mmCIF file of C-alpha atoms and ligand atoms in Angstrom:
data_model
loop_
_atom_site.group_PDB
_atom_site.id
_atom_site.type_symbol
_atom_site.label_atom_id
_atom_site.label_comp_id
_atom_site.label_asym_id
_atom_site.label_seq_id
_atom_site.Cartn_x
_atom_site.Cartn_y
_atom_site.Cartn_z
ATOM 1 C CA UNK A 23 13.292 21.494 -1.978
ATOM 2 C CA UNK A 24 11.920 19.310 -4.711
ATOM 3 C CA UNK A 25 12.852 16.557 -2.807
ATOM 4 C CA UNK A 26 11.216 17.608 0.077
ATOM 5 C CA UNK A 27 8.483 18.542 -2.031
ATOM 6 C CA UNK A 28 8.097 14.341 -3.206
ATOM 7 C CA UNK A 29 8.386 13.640 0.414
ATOM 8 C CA UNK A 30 5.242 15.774 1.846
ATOM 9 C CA UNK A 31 3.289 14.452 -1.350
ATOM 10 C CA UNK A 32 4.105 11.277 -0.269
ATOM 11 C CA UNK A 33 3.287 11.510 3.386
ATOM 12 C CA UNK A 34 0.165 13.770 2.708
ATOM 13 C CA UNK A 35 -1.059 10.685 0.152
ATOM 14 C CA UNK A 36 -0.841 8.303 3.030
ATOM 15 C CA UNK A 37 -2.289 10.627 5.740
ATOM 16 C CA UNK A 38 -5.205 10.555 3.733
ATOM 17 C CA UNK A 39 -5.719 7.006 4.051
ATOM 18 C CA UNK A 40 -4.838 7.216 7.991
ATOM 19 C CA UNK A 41 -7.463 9.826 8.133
ATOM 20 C CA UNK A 42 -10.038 7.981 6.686
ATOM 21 C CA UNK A 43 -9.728 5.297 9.288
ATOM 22 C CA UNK A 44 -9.812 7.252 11.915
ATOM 23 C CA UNK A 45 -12.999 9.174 10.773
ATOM 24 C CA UNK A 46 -14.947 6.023 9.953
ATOM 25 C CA UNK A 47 -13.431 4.414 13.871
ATOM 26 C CA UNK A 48 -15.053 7.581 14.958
ATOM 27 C CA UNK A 49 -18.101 7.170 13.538
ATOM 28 C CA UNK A 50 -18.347 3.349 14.313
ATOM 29 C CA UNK A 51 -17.919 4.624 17.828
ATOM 30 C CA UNK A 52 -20.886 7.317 17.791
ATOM 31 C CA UNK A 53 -22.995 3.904 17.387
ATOM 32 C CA UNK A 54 -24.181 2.643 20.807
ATOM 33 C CA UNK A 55 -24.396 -1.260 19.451
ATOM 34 C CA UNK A 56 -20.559 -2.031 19.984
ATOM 35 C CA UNK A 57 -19.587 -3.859 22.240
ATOM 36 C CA UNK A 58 -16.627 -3.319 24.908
ATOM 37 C CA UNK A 59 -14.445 -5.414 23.124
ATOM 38 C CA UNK A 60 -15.496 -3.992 19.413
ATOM 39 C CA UNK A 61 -14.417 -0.813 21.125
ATOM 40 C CA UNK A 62 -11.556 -1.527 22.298
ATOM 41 C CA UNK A 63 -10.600 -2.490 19.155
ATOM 42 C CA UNK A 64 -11.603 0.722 17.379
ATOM 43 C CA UNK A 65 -10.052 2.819 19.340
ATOM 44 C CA UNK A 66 -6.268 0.619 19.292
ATOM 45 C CA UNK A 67 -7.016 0.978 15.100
ATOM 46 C CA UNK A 68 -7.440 4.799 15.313
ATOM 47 C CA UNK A 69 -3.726 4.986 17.911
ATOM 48 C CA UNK A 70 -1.861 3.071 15.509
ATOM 49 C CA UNK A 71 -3.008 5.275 12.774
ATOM 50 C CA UNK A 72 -1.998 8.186 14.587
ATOM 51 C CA UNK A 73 1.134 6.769 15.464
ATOM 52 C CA UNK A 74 1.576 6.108 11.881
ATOM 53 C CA UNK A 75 0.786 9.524 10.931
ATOM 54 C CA UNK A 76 3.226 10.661 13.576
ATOM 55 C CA UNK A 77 5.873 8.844 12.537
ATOM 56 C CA UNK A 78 5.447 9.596 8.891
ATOM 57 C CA UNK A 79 5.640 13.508 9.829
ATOM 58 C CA UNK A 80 8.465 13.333 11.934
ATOM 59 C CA UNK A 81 10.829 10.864 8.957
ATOM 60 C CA UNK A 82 9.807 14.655 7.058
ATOM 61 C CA UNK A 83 10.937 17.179 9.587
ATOM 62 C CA UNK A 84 14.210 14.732 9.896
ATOM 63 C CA UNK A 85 14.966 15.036 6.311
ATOM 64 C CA UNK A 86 14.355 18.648 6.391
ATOM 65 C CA UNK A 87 16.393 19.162 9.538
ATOM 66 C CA UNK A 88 19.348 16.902 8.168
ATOM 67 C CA UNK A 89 19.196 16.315 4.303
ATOM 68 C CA UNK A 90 19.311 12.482 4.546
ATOM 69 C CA UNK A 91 16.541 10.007 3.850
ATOM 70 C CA UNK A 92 16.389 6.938 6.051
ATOM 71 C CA UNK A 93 19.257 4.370 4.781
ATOM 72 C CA UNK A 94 17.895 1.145 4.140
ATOM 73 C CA UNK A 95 17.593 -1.518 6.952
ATOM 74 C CA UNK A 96 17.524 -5.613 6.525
ATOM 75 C CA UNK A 97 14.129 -6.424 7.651
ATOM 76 C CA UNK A 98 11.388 -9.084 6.862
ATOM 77 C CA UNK A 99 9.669 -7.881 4.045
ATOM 78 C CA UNK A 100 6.899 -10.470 4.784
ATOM 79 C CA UNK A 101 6.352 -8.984 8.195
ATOM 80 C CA UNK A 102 5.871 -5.286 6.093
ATOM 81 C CA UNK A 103 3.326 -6.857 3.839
ATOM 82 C CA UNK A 104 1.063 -8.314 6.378
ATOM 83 C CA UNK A 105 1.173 -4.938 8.011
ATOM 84 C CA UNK A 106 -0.247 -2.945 5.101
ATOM 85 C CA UNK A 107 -2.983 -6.125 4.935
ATOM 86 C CA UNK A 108 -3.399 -5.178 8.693
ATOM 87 C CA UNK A 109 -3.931 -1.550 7.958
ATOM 88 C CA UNK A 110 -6.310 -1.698 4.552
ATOM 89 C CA UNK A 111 -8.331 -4.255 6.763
ATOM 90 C CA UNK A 112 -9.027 -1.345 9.038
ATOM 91 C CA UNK A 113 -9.363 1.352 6.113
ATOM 92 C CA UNK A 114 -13.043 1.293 5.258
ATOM 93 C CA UNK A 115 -12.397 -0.037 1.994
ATOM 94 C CA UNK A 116 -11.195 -2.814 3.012
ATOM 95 C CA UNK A 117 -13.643 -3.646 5.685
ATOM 96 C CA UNK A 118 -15.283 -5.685 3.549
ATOM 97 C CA UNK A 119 -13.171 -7.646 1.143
ATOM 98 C CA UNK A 120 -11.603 -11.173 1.937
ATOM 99 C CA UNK A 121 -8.161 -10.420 1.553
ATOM 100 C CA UNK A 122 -6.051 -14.151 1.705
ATOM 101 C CA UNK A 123 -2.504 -14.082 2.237
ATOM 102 C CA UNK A 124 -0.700 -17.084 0.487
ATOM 103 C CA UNK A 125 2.249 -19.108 2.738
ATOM 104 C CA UNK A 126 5.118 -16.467 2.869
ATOM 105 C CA UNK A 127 8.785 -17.074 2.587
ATOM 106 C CA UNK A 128 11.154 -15.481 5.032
ATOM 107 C CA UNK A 129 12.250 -13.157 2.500
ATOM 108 C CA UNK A 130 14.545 -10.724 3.946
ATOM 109 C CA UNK A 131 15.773 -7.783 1.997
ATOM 110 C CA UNK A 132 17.356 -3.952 2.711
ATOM 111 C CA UNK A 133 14.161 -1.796 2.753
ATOM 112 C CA UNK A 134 12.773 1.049 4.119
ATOM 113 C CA UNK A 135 9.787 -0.444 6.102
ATOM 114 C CA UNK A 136 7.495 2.545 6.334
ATOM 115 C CA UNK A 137 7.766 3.577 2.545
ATOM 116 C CA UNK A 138 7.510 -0.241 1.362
ATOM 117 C CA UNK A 139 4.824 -0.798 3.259
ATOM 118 C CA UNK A 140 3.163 2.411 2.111
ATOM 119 C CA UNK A 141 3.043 1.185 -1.564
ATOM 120 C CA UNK A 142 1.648 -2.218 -1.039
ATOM 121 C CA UNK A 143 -1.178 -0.521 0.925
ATOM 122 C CA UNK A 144 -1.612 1.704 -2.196
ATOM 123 C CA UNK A 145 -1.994 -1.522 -4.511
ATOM 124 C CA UNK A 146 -3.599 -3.366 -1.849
ATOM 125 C CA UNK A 147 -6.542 -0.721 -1.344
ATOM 126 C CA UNK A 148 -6.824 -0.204 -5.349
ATOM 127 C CA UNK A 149 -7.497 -3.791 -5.424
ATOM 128 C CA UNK A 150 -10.345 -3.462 -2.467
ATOM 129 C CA UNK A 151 -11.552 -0.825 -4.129
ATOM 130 C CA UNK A 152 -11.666 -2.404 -8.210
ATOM 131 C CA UNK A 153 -13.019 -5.677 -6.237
ATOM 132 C CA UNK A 154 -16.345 -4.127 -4.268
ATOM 133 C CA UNK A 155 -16.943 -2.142 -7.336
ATOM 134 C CA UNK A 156 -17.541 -5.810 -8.989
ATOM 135 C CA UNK A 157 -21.153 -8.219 -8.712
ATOM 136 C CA UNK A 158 -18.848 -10.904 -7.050
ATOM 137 C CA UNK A 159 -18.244 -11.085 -3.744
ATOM 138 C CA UNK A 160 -15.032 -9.019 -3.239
ATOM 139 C CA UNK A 161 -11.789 -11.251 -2.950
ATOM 140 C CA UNK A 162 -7.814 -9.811 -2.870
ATOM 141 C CA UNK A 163 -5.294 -12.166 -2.614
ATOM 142 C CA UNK A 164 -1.730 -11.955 -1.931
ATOM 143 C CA UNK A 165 1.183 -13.777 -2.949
ATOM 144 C CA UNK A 166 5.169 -13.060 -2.434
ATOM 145 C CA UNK A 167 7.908 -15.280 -3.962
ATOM 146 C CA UNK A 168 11.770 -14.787 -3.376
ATOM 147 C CA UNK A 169 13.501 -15.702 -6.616
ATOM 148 C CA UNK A 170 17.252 -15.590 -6.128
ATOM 149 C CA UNK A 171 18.230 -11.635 -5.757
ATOM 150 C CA UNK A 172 14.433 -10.610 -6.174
ATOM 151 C CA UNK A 173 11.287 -10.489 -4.329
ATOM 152 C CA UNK A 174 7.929 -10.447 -5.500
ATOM 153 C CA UNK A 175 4.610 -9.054 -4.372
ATOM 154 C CA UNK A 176 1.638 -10.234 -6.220
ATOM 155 C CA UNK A 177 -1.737 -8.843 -6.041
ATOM 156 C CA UNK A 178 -4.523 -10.100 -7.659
ATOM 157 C CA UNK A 179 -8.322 -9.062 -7.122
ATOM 158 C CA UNK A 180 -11.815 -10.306 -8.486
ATOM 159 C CA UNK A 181 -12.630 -6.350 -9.921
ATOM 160 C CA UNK A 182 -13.889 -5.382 -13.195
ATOM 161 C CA UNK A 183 -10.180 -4.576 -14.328
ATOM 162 C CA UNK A 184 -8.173 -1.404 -15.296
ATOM 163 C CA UNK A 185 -10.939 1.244 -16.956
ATOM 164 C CA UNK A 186 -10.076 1.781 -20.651
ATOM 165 C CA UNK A 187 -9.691 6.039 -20.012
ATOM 166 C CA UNK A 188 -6.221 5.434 -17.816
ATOM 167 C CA UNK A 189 -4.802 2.113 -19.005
ATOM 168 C CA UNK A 190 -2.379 3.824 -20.950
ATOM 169 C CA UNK A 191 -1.583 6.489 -18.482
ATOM 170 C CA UNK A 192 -1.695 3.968 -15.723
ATOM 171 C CA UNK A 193 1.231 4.927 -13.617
ATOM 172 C CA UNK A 194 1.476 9.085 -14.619
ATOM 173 C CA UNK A 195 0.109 11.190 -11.497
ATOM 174 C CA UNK A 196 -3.282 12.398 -11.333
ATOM 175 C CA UNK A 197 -4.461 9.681 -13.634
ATOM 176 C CA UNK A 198 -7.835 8.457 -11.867
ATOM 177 C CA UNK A 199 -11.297 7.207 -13.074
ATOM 178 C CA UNK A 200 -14.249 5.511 -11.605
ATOM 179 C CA UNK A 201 -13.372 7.029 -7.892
ATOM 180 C CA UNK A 202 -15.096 10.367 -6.209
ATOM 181 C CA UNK A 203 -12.286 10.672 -4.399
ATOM 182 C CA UNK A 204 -8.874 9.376 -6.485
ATOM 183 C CA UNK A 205 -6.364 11.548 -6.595
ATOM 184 C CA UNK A 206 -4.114 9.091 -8.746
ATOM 185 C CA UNK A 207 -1.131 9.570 -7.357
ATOM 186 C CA UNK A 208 -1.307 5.664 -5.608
ATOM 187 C CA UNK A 209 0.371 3.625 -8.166
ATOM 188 C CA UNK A 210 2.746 6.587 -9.059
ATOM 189 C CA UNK A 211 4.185 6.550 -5.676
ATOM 190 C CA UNK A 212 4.477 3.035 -5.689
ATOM 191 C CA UNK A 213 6.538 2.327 -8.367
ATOM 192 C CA UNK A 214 8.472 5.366 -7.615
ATOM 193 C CA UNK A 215 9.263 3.281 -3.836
ATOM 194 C CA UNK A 216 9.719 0.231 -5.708
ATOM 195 C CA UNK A 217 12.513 1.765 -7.857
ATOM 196 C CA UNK A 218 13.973 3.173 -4.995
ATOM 197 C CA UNK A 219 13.974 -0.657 -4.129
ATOM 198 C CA UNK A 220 15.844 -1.721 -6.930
ATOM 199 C CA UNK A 221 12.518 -2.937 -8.563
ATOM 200 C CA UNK A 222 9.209 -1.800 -10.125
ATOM 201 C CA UNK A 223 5.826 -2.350 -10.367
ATOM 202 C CA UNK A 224 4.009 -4.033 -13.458
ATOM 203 C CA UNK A 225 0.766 -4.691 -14.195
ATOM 204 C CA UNK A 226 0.548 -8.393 -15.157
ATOM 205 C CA UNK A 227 -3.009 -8.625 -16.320
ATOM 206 C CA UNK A 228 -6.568 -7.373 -16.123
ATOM 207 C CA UNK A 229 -9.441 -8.737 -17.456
ATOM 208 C CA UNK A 230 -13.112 -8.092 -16.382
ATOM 209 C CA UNK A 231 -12.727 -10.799 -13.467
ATOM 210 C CA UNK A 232 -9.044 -10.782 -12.808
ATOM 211 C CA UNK A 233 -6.369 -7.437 -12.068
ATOM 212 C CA UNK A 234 -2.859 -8.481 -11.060
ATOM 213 C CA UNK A 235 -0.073 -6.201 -10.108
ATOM 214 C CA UNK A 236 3.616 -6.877 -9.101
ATOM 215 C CA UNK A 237 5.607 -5.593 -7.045
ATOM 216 C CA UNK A 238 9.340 -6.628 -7.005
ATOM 217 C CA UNK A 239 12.255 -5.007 -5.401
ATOM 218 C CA UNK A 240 15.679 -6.189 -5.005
ATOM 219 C CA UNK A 241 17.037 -7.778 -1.524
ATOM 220 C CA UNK A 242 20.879 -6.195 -1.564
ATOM 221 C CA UNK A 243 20.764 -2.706 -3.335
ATOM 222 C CA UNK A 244 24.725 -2.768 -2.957
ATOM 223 C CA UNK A 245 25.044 -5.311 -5.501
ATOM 224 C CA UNK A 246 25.441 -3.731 -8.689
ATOM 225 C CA UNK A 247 22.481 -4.424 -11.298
ATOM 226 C CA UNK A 248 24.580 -6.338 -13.667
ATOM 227 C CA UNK A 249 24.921 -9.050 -11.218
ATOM 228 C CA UNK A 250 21.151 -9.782 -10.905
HETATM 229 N N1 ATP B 328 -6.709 -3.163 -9.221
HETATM 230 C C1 ATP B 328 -7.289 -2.282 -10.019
HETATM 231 N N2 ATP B 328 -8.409 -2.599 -10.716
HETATM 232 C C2 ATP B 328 -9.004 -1.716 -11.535
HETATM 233 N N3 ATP B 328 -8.551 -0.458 -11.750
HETATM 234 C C3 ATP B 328 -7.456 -0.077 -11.085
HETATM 235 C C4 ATP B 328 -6.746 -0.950 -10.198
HETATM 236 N N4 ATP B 328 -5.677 -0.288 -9.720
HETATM 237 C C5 ATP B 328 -5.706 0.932 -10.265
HETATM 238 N N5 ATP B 328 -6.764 1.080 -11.089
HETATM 239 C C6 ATP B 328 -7.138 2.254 -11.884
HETATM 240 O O1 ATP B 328 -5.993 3.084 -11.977
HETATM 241 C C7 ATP B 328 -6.300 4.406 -11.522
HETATM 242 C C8 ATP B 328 -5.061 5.004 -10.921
HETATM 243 O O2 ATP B 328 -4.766 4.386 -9.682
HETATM 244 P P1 ATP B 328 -4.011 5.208 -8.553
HETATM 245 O O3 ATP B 328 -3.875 4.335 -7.368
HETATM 246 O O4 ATP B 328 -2.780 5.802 -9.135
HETATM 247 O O5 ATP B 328 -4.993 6.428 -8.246
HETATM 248 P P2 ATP B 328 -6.402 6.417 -7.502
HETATM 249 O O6 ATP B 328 -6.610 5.105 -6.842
HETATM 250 O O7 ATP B 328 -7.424 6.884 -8.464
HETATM 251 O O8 ATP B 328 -6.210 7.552 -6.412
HETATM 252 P P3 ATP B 328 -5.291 7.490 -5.100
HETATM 253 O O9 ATP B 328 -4.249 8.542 -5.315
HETATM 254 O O10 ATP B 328 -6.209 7.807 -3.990
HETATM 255 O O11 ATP B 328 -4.671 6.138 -5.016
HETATM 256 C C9 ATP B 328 -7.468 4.229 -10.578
HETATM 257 O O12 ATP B 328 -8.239 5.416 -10.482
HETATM 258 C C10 ATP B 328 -8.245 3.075 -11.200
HETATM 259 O O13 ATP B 328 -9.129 3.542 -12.189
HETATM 260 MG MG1 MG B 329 -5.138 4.267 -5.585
#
């Protein structure tokens, strides 16, 4: 049960930021000043964050039903990262911020796509979030390196850095500050996925122009640690 417990505080974190989407789509669509093809566009955002939601729901009611988590699957983890880019671009937090993408490697690795790509939209909207908070205009940039067993995911944004009340309880749950509506359970479920992962996450440096956060994970979790 606690396991299932971690699971639907997982999926209900994420659902949050699926539902926010779709309730700002919705609203965007109220407006009469779209266009067809702004629209159409709108509306694809709000399926696919539906059929995110769905998906999520049903990986719970096939752990309850069965007892096993999804095993973990070779896939591109560069293709996984520009999805969560994708989906904070639609979240309305992210709307607004010029999020680059540096020149990815093919880095392949065994992963669990939907949970991986869960906690680099978690980092990735933190950064949105720390960046239009700032007086610059708001820039997130992303950057992933393979090096040997390892993969990293760096993000860095042009925010006012980590506030002084959580830095040292950055990655407990429930530590927030500076949001109305943080929960701060983000980077805890994060770097709970990226030890499932066979990696972490770290915070590399914040300043009051520059936040970076890694994400690594390792490609072949049947290789014992010893040999990395
Ligand atoms: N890139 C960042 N720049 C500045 N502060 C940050 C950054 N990332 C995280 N933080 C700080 O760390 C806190 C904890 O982040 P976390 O993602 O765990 O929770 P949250 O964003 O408050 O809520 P949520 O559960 O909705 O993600 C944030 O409230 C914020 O104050
Ligand atoms: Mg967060």
């Amino acid at each position: 049960m606690s396991a299932i417990g971690r699971m639907a505080c997982s999926i209900s974190h994420d659902m949050r930021h699926s539902l926010t989407t779709i309730y700002a789509n919705a609203e965007f669509l109220e407006r009469h000043d779209r266009s067809a093809s702004a629209r159409a566009e709108l509306l694809l955002e709000i399926q696919e964050a539906v059929l995110a939601m769905t998906e999520r729901i049903d990986s719970l009611l096939e752990y309850g039903n069965s007892g096993r988590t999804k095993s973990l699957v070779r896939e591109s983890v560069s293709l996984v990262v520009k999805k969560a880019v994708a989906a904070v671009k639609c979240h309305p937090d992210g709307r607004n911020v010029s999020i680059t993408v540096g020149k990815f490697p093919p880095a392949e690795a065994d992963i669990d796509a939907t949970s991986l790509e869960s906690a680099i939209c978690n980092l990735l909207l933190n950064a949105c979030q720390a960046a239009t908070r700032s007086t610059h205009v708001p820039e997130v940039k992303v950057h992933l390196t393979e090096v040997d067993e390892r993969i990293y995911i760096t993000i860095l944004d042009n925010g006012l850095g980590i506030p002084a009340s959580v830095r040292k309880t950055l990655f407990d749950p429930f530590a927030t500050a500076g949001k109305p509506n943080g929960t701060g359970l983000g980077l805890t479920l994060a770097r709970r996925i990226a030890e499932e992962h066979g990696g972490s996450v770290c915070l590399d440096e914040s300043n009051p122009e520059r936040t970076v956060f890694t994400l690594s994970l390792t490609k072949n979790r049947l290789l014992p640690l010893g040999m990395l």
